[in-house]
Short mmCIF file of C-alpha atoms in Angstrom, two decimals:
data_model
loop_
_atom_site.label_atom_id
_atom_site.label_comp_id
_atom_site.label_asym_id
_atom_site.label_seq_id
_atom_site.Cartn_x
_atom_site.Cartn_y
_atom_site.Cartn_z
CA UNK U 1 17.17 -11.33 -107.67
CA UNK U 2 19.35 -14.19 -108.95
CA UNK U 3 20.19 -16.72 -106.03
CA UNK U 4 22.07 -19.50 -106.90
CA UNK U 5 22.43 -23.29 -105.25
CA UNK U 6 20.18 -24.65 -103.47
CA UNK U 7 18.24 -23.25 -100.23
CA UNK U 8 19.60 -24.00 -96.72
CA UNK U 9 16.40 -24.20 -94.63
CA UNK U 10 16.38 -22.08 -91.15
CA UNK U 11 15.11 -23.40 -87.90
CA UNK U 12 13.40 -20.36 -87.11
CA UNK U 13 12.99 -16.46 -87.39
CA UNK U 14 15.06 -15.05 -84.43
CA UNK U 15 13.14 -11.29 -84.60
CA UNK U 16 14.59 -9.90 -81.31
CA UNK U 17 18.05 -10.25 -83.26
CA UNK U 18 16.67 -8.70 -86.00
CA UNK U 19 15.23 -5.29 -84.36
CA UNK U 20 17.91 -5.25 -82.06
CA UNK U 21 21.19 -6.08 -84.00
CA UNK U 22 21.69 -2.14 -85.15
CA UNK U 23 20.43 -0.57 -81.54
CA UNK U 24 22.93 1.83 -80.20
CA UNK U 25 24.43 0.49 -76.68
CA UNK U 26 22.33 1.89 -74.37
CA UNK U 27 19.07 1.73 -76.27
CA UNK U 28 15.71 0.34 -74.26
CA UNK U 29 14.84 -2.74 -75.95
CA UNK U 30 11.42 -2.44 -77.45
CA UNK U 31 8.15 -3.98 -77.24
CA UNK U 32 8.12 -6.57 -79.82
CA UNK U 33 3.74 -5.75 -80.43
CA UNK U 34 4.27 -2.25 -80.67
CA UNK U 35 6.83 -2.70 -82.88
CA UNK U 36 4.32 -4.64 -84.89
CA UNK U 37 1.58 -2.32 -84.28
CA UNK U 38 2.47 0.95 -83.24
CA UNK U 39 0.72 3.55 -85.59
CA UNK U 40 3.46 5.23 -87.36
CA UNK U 41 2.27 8.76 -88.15
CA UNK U 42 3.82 10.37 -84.93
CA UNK U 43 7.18 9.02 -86.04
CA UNK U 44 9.91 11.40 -86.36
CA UNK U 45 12.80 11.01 -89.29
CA UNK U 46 15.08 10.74 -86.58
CA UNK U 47 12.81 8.11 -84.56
CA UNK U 48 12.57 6.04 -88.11
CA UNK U 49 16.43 5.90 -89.12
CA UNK U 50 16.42 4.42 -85.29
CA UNK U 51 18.74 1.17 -85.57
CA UNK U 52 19.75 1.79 -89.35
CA UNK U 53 22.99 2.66 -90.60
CA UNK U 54 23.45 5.02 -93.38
CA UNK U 55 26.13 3.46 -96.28
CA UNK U 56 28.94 6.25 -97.04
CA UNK U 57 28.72 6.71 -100.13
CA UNK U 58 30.19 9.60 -102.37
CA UNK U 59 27.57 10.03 -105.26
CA UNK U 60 23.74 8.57 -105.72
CA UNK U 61 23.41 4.58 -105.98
CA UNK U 62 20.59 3.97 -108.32
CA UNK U 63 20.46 0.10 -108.46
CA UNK U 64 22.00 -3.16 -106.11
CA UNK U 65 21.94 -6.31 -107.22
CA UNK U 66 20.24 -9.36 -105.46
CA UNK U 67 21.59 -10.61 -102.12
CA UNK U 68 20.35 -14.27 -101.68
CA UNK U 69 22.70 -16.43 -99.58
CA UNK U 70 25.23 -13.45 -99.94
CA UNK U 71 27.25 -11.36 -97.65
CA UNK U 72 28.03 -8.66 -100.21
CA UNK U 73 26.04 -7.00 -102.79
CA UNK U 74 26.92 -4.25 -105.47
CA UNK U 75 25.79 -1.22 -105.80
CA UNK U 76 25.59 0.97 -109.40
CA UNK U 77 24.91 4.81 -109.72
CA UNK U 78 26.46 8.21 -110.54
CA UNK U 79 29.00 10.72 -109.07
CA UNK U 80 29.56 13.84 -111.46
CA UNK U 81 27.75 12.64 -114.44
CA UNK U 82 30.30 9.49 -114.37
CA UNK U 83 29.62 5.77 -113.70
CA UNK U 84 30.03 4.72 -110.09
CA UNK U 85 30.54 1.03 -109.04
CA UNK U 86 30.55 -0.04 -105.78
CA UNK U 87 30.95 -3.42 -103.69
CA UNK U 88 28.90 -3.49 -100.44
CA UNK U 89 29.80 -5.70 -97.20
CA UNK U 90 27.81 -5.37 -94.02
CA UNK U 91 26.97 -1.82 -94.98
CA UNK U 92 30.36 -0.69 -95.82
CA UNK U 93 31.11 0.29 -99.18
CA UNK U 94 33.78 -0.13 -101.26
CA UNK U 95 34.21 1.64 -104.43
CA UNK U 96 35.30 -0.82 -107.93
CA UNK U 97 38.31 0.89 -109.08
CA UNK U 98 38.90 1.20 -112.74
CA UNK U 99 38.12 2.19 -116.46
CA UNK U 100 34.04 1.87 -116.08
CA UNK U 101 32.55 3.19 -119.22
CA UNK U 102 30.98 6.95 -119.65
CA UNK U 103 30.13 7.78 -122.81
CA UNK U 104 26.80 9.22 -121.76
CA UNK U 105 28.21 10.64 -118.82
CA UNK U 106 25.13 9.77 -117.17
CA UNK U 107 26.51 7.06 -114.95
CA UNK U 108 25.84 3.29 -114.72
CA UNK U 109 21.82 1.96 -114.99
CA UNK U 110 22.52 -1.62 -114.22
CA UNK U 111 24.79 -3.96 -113.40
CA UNK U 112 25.04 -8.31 -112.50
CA UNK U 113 27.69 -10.13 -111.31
CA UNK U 114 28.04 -14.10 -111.82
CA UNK U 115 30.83 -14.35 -109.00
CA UNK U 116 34.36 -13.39 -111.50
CA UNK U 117 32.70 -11.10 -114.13
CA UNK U 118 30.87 -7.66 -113.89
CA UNK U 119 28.08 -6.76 -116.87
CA UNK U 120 27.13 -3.01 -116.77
CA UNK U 121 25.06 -0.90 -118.52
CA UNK U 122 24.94 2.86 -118.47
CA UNK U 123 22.39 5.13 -117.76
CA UNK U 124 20.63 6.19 -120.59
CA UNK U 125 17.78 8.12 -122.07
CA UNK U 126 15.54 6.11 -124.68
CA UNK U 127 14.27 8.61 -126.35
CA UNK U 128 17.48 9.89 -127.36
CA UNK U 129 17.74 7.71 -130.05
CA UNK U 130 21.16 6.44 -128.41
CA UNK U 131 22.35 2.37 -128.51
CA UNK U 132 22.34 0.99 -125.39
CA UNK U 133 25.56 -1.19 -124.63
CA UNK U 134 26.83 -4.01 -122.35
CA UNK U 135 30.15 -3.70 -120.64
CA UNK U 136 31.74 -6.59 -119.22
CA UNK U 137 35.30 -6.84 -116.74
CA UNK U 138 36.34 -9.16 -114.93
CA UNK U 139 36.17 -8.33 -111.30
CA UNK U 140 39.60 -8.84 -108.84
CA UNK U 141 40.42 -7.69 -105.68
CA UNK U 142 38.18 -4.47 -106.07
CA UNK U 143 38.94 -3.89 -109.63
CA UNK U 144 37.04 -3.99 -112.92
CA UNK U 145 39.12 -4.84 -115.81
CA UNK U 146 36.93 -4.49 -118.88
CA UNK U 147 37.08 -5.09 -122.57
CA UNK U 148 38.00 -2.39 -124.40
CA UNK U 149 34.67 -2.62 -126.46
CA UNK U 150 31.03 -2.76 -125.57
CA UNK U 151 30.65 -6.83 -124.99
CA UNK U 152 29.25 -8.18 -127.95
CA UNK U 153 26.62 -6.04 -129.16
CA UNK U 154 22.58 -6.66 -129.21
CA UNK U 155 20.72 -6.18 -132.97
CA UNK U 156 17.46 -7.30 -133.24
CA UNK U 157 16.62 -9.24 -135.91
CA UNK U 158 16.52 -6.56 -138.63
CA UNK U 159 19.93 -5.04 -137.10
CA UNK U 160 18.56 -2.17 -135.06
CA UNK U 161 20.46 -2.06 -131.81
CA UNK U 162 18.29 -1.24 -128.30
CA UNK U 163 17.67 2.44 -127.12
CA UNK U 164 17.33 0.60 -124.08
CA UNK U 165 18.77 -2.80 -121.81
CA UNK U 166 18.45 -4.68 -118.66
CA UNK U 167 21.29 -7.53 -117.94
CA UNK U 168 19.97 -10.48 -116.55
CA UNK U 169 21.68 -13.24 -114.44
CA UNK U 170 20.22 -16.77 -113.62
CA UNK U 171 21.65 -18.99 -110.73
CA UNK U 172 23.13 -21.11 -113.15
CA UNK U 173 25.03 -17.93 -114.46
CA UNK U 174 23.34 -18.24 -118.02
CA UNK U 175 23.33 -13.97 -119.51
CA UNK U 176 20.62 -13.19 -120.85
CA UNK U 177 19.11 -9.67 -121.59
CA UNK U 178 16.05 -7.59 -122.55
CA UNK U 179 15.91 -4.59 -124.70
CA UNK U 180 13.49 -2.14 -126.00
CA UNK U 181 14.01 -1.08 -129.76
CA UNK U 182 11.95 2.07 -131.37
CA UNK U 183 10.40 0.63 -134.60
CA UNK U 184 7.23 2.57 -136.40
CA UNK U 185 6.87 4.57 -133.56
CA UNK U 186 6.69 1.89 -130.49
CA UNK U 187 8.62 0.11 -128.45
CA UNK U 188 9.21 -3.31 -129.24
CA UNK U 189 10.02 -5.48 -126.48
CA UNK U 190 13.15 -8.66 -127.16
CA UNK U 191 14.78 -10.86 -125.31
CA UNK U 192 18.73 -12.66 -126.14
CA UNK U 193 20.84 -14.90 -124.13
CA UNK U 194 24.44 -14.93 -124.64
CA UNK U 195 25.85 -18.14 -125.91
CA UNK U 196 28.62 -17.82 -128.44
CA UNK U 197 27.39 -14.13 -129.20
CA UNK U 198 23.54 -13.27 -128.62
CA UNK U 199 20.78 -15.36 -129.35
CA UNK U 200 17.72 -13.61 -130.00
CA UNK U 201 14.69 -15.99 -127.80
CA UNK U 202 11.65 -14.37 -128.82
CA UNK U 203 10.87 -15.42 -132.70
CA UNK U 204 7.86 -14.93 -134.25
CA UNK U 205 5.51 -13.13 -131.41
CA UNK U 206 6.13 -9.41 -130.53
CA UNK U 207 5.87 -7.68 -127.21
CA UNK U 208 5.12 -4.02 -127.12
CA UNK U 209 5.87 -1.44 -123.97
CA UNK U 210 3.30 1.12 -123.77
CA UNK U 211 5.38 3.74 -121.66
CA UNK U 212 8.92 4.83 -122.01
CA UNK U 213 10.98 2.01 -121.25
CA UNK U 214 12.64 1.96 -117.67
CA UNK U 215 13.80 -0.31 -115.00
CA UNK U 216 10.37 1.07 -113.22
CA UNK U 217 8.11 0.64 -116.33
CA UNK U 218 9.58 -3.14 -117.19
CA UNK U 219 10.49 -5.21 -114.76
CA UNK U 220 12.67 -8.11 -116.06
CA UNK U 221 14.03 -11.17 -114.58
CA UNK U 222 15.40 -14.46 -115.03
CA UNK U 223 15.25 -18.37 -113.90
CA UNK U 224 16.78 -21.44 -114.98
CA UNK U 225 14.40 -21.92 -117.78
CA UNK U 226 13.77 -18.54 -119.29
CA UNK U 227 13.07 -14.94 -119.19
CA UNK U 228 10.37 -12.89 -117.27
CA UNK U 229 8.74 -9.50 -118.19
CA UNK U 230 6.08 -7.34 -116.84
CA UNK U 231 5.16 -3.80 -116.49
CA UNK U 232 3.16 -1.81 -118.79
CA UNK U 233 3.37 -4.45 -121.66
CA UNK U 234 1.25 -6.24 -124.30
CA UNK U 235 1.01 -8.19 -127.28
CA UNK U 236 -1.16 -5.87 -128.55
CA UNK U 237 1.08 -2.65 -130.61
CA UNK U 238 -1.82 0.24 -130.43
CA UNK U 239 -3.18 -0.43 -126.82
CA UNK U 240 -3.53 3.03 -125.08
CA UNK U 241 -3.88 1.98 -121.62
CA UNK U 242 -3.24 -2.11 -120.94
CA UNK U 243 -3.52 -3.48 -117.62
CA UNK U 244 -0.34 -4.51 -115.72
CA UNK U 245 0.69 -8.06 -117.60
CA UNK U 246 3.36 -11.00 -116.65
CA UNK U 247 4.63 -12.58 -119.66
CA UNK U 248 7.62 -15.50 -119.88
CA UNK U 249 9.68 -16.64 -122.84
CA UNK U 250 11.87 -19.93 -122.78
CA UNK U 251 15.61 -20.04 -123.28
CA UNK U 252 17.16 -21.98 -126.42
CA UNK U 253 16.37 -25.31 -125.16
CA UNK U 254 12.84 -24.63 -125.01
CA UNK U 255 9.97 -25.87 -126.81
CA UNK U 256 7.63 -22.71 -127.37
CA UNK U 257 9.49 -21.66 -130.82
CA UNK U 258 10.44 -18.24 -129.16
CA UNK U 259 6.79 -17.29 -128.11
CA UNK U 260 6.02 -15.33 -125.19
CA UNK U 261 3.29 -16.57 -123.20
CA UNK U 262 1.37 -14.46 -120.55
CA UNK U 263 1.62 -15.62 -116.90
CA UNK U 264 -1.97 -14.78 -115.43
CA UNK U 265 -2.36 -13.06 -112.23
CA UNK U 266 -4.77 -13.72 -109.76
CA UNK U 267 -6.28 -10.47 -109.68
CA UNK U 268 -5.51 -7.35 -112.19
CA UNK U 269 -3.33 -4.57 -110.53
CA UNK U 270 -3.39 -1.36 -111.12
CA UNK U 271 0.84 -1.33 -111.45
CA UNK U 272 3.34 -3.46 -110.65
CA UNK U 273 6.34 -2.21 -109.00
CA UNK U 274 8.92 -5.24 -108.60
CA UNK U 275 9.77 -8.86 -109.39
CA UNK U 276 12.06 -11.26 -107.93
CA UNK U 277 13.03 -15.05 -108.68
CA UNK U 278 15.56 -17.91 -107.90
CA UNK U 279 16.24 -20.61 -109.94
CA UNK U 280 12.70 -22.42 -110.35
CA UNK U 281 10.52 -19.41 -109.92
CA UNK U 282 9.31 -15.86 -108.88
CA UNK U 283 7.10 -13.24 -107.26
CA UNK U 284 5.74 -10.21 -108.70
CA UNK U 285 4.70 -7.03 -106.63
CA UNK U 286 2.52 -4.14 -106.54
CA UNK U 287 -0.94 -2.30 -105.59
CA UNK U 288 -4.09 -2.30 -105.88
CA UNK U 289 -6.69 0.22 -104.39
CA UNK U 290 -3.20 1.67 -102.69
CA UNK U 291 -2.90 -1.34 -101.00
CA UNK U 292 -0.04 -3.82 -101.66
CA UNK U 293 -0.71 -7.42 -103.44
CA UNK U 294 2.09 -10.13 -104.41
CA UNK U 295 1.86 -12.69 -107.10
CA UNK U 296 3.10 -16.21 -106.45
CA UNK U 297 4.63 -17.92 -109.65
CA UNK U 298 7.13 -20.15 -108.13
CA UNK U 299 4.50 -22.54 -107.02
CA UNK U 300 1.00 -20.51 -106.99
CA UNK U 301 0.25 -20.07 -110.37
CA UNK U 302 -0.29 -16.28 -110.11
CA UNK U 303 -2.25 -16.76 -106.65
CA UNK U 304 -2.15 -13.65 -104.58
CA UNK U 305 -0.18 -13.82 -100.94
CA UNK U 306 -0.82 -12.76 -97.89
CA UNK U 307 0.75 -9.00 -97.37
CA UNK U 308 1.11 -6.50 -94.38
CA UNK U 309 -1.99 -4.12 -93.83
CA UNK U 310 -1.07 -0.74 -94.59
CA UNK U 311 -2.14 1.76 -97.03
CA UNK U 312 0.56 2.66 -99.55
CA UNK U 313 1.09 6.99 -100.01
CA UNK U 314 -1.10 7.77 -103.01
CA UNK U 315 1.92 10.11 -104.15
CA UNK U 316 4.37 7.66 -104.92
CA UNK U 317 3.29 4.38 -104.10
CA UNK U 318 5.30 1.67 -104.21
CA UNK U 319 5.99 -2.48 -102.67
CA UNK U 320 9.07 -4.20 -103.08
CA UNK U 321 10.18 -7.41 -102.61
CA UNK U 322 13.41 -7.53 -99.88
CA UNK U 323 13.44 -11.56 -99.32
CA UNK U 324 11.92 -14.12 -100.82
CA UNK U 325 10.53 -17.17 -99.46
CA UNK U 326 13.00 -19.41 -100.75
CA UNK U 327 14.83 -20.81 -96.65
CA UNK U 328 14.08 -17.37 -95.24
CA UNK U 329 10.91 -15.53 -94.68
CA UNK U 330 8.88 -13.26 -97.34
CA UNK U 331 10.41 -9.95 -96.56
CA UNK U 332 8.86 -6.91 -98.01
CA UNK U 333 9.44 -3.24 -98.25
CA UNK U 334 6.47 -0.81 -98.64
CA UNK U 335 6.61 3.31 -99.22
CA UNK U 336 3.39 3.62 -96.88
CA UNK U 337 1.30 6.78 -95.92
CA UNK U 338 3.79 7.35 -93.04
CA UNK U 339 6.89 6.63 -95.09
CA UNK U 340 9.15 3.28 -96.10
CA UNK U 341 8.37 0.56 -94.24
CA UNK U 342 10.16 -3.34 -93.80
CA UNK U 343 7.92 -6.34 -93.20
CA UNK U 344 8.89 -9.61 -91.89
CA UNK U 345 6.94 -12.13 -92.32
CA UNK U 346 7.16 -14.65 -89.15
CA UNK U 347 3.99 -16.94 -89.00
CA UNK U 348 0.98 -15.61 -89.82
CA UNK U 349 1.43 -12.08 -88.94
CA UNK U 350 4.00 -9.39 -89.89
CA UNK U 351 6.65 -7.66 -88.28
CA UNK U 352 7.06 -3.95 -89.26
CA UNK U 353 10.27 -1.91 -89.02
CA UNK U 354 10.37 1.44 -90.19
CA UNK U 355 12.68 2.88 -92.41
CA UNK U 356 14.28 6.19 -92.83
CA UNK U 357 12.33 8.94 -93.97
CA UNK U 358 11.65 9.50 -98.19
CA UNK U 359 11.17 7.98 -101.49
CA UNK U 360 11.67 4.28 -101.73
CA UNK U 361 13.20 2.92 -104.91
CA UNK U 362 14.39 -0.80 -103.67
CA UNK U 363 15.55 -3.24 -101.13
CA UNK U 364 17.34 -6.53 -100.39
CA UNK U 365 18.54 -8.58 -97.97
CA UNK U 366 21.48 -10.84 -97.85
CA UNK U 367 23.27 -13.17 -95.39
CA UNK U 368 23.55 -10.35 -92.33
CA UNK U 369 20.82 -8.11 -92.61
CA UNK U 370 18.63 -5.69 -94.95
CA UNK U 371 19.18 -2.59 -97.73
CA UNK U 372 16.78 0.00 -98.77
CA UNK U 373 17.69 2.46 -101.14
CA UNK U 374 15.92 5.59 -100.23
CA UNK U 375 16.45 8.79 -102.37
CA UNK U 376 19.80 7.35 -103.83
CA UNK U 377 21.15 6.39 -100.64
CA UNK U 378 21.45 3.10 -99.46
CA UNK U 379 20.69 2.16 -95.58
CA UNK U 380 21.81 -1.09 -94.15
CA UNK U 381 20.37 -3.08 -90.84
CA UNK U 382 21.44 -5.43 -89.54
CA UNK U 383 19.20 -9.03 -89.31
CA UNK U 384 21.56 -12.25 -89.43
CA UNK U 385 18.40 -13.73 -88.68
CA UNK U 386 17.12 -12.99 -92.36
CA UNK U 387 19.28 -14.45 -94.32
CA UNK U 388 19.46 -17.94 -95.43
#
């Protein structure tokens, strides 16, 4: 996530609003403690997509962008082997008309958005020995009007361009990026920030990604200060099987001379599934033992948080981060035993909502309620009393 300005602090949590908001008319309100604490292994699909609404959209959304102190959010993904772009607004969608690139014809892998200007990336396959590009537009009235060339194109230092790239936003709307390049047989891991072309911000220390690089296998974000990774990375090129590692590089006005530091956790995972940050800081999540754990580094150090109990399906297990902390409560999104599964966190305990039945890949909330994205379809709830 990339909130921007500062936090707006909220009296309080209103939770009947927020399990309520999406009821059908009619519907018997429910009893807030079973809601809580209801075992959820005799719940239907049909019982769990209770109070969500399904997004219509024509194709498979693969990624949405962060929804701090936002109404809308967009949405990137595929429709036909081409790239689909789409703006969301209280769980409507609205597809982003115009020439979006496709020269993989694999659709769109990523996408930010500083408020005027869309950044893109397509969809692409590492291993295929393929560059990945940037594509910015600028964004108007529910078009994007882009360059007519890949923006500004990433080298590493010796000239070799990415086989893989995440864009990266800060709240202070500073572009930065990080990219995977295939050198003697491993994946090297950089980091650039745009400023009169790209500056390359790691110099002299190399990261290496010991799986094939993804969004799932390196998580990436960015604060006012630097970069974030962490995933399956070390600083170590021949390591077989590393343990789940945080590791932060400083932008150009930084004193570290482009090192990347490690950020230790509290405990050692056994993955990490998401990250999420505003300005000064961020969160990482995951498992451990199939249960979920969260990483404080916006003012913890590392320090493991409290989390929901539940027991996370040994299949596909997964915790995301929906809402962070920041003038709203922790809210977190879990692919349980008994399915996906929202958490609010109000006090000391936690609220759980269950989501519609299958395999969790993400979720957010913004100003009016929640998204999950759920076998590459998005589902929206709403909960003005979530947002900031």
């Amino acid at each position: 996530m990339h909130p921007s300005g500062p936090p707006r602090l909220r009296a309080a949590l209103l939770v009947s609003v927020f399990l309520l908001a999406a009821l059908p008319a009619g519907c018997t309100k429910p009893n807030l403690a079973s809601v809580s604490q209801q075992p959820a292994t005799s719940a239907s699909a049909t019982s769990r997509a209770a109070g969500w609404h399904r997004v219509d959209v024509d194709g498979s959304v693969r990624v949405i962008t962060d929804g701090y102190c936002w109404t809308d959010t967009f949405a990137a993904g595929v429709r036909d082997g081409q790239a689909l772009l789409l703006k969301i607004t209280s769980g409507a969608a609205r597809e982003v008309r115009g020439a979006l690139p496709s020269a993989h014809h694999n659709g769109l892998g990523g996408v930010v958005f500083n408020g005027d200007d869309i950044f893109v990336t397509e969809e692409l396959d590492p291993t295929r020995a393929k560059p990945a590009t940037m594509w910015h537009g600028a964004y108007y009235q529910g078009y994007f009007s882009p360059e007519r060339t890949p923006w500004e194109q990433i080298w590493d230092a010796r000239g070799v361009m990415p086989g893989w790239l995440s864009p990266l936003m800060d709240g202070e709307e500073n572009l930065r990026a990080v990219g995977a390049v295939r050198a003697k047989d491993r994946w090297e891991l950089h980091a650039w920030q745009a400023s009169d072309g790209w500056f390359s911000l790691d110099r002299g220390h190399q990261l290496y990604v010991h799986a094939k690089p993804s969004p799932q296998s390196v998580l990436t974000a960015s604060t006012e200060t630097g970069v974030v990774v962490a995933g399956a990375i070390s600083d170590q090129p021949d390591a077989s099987d590393p343990s789940p590692q945080v590791w932060t590089i400083e932008d150009e006005q930084g004193f570290d001379d482009g090192r990347w530091k490690r950020s230790p956790m509290a405990s050692t995972p056994d993955a990490l599934t998401d990250i999420a940050q505003w300005d000064l800081g961020w969160w990482v999540a995951g498992y451990r033992q199939l249960r979920p754990v969260i990483y404080d580094f916006n003012d913890g150090g590392g320090a493991s948080m409290p989390v929901p109990e539940t027991h996370l399906d040994p299949a596909r297990p997964g915790v995301y981060i929906a809402g962070i902390p920041i003038g709203q409560p922790m809210v977190l999104a879990t692919q349980s035993v008994d399915g996906p599964t929202v958490w609010v966190r109000k006090g000391k305990t936690w609220l759980r909502i269950p989501a519609p039945a299958g395999t969790l890949s993400a979720a957010q909330t913004v100003k009016d309620g929640v998204y999950v994205l759920i076998d590459g379809t998005l589902w929206f709830r709403a909960a003005p009393s979530i947002g900031c």
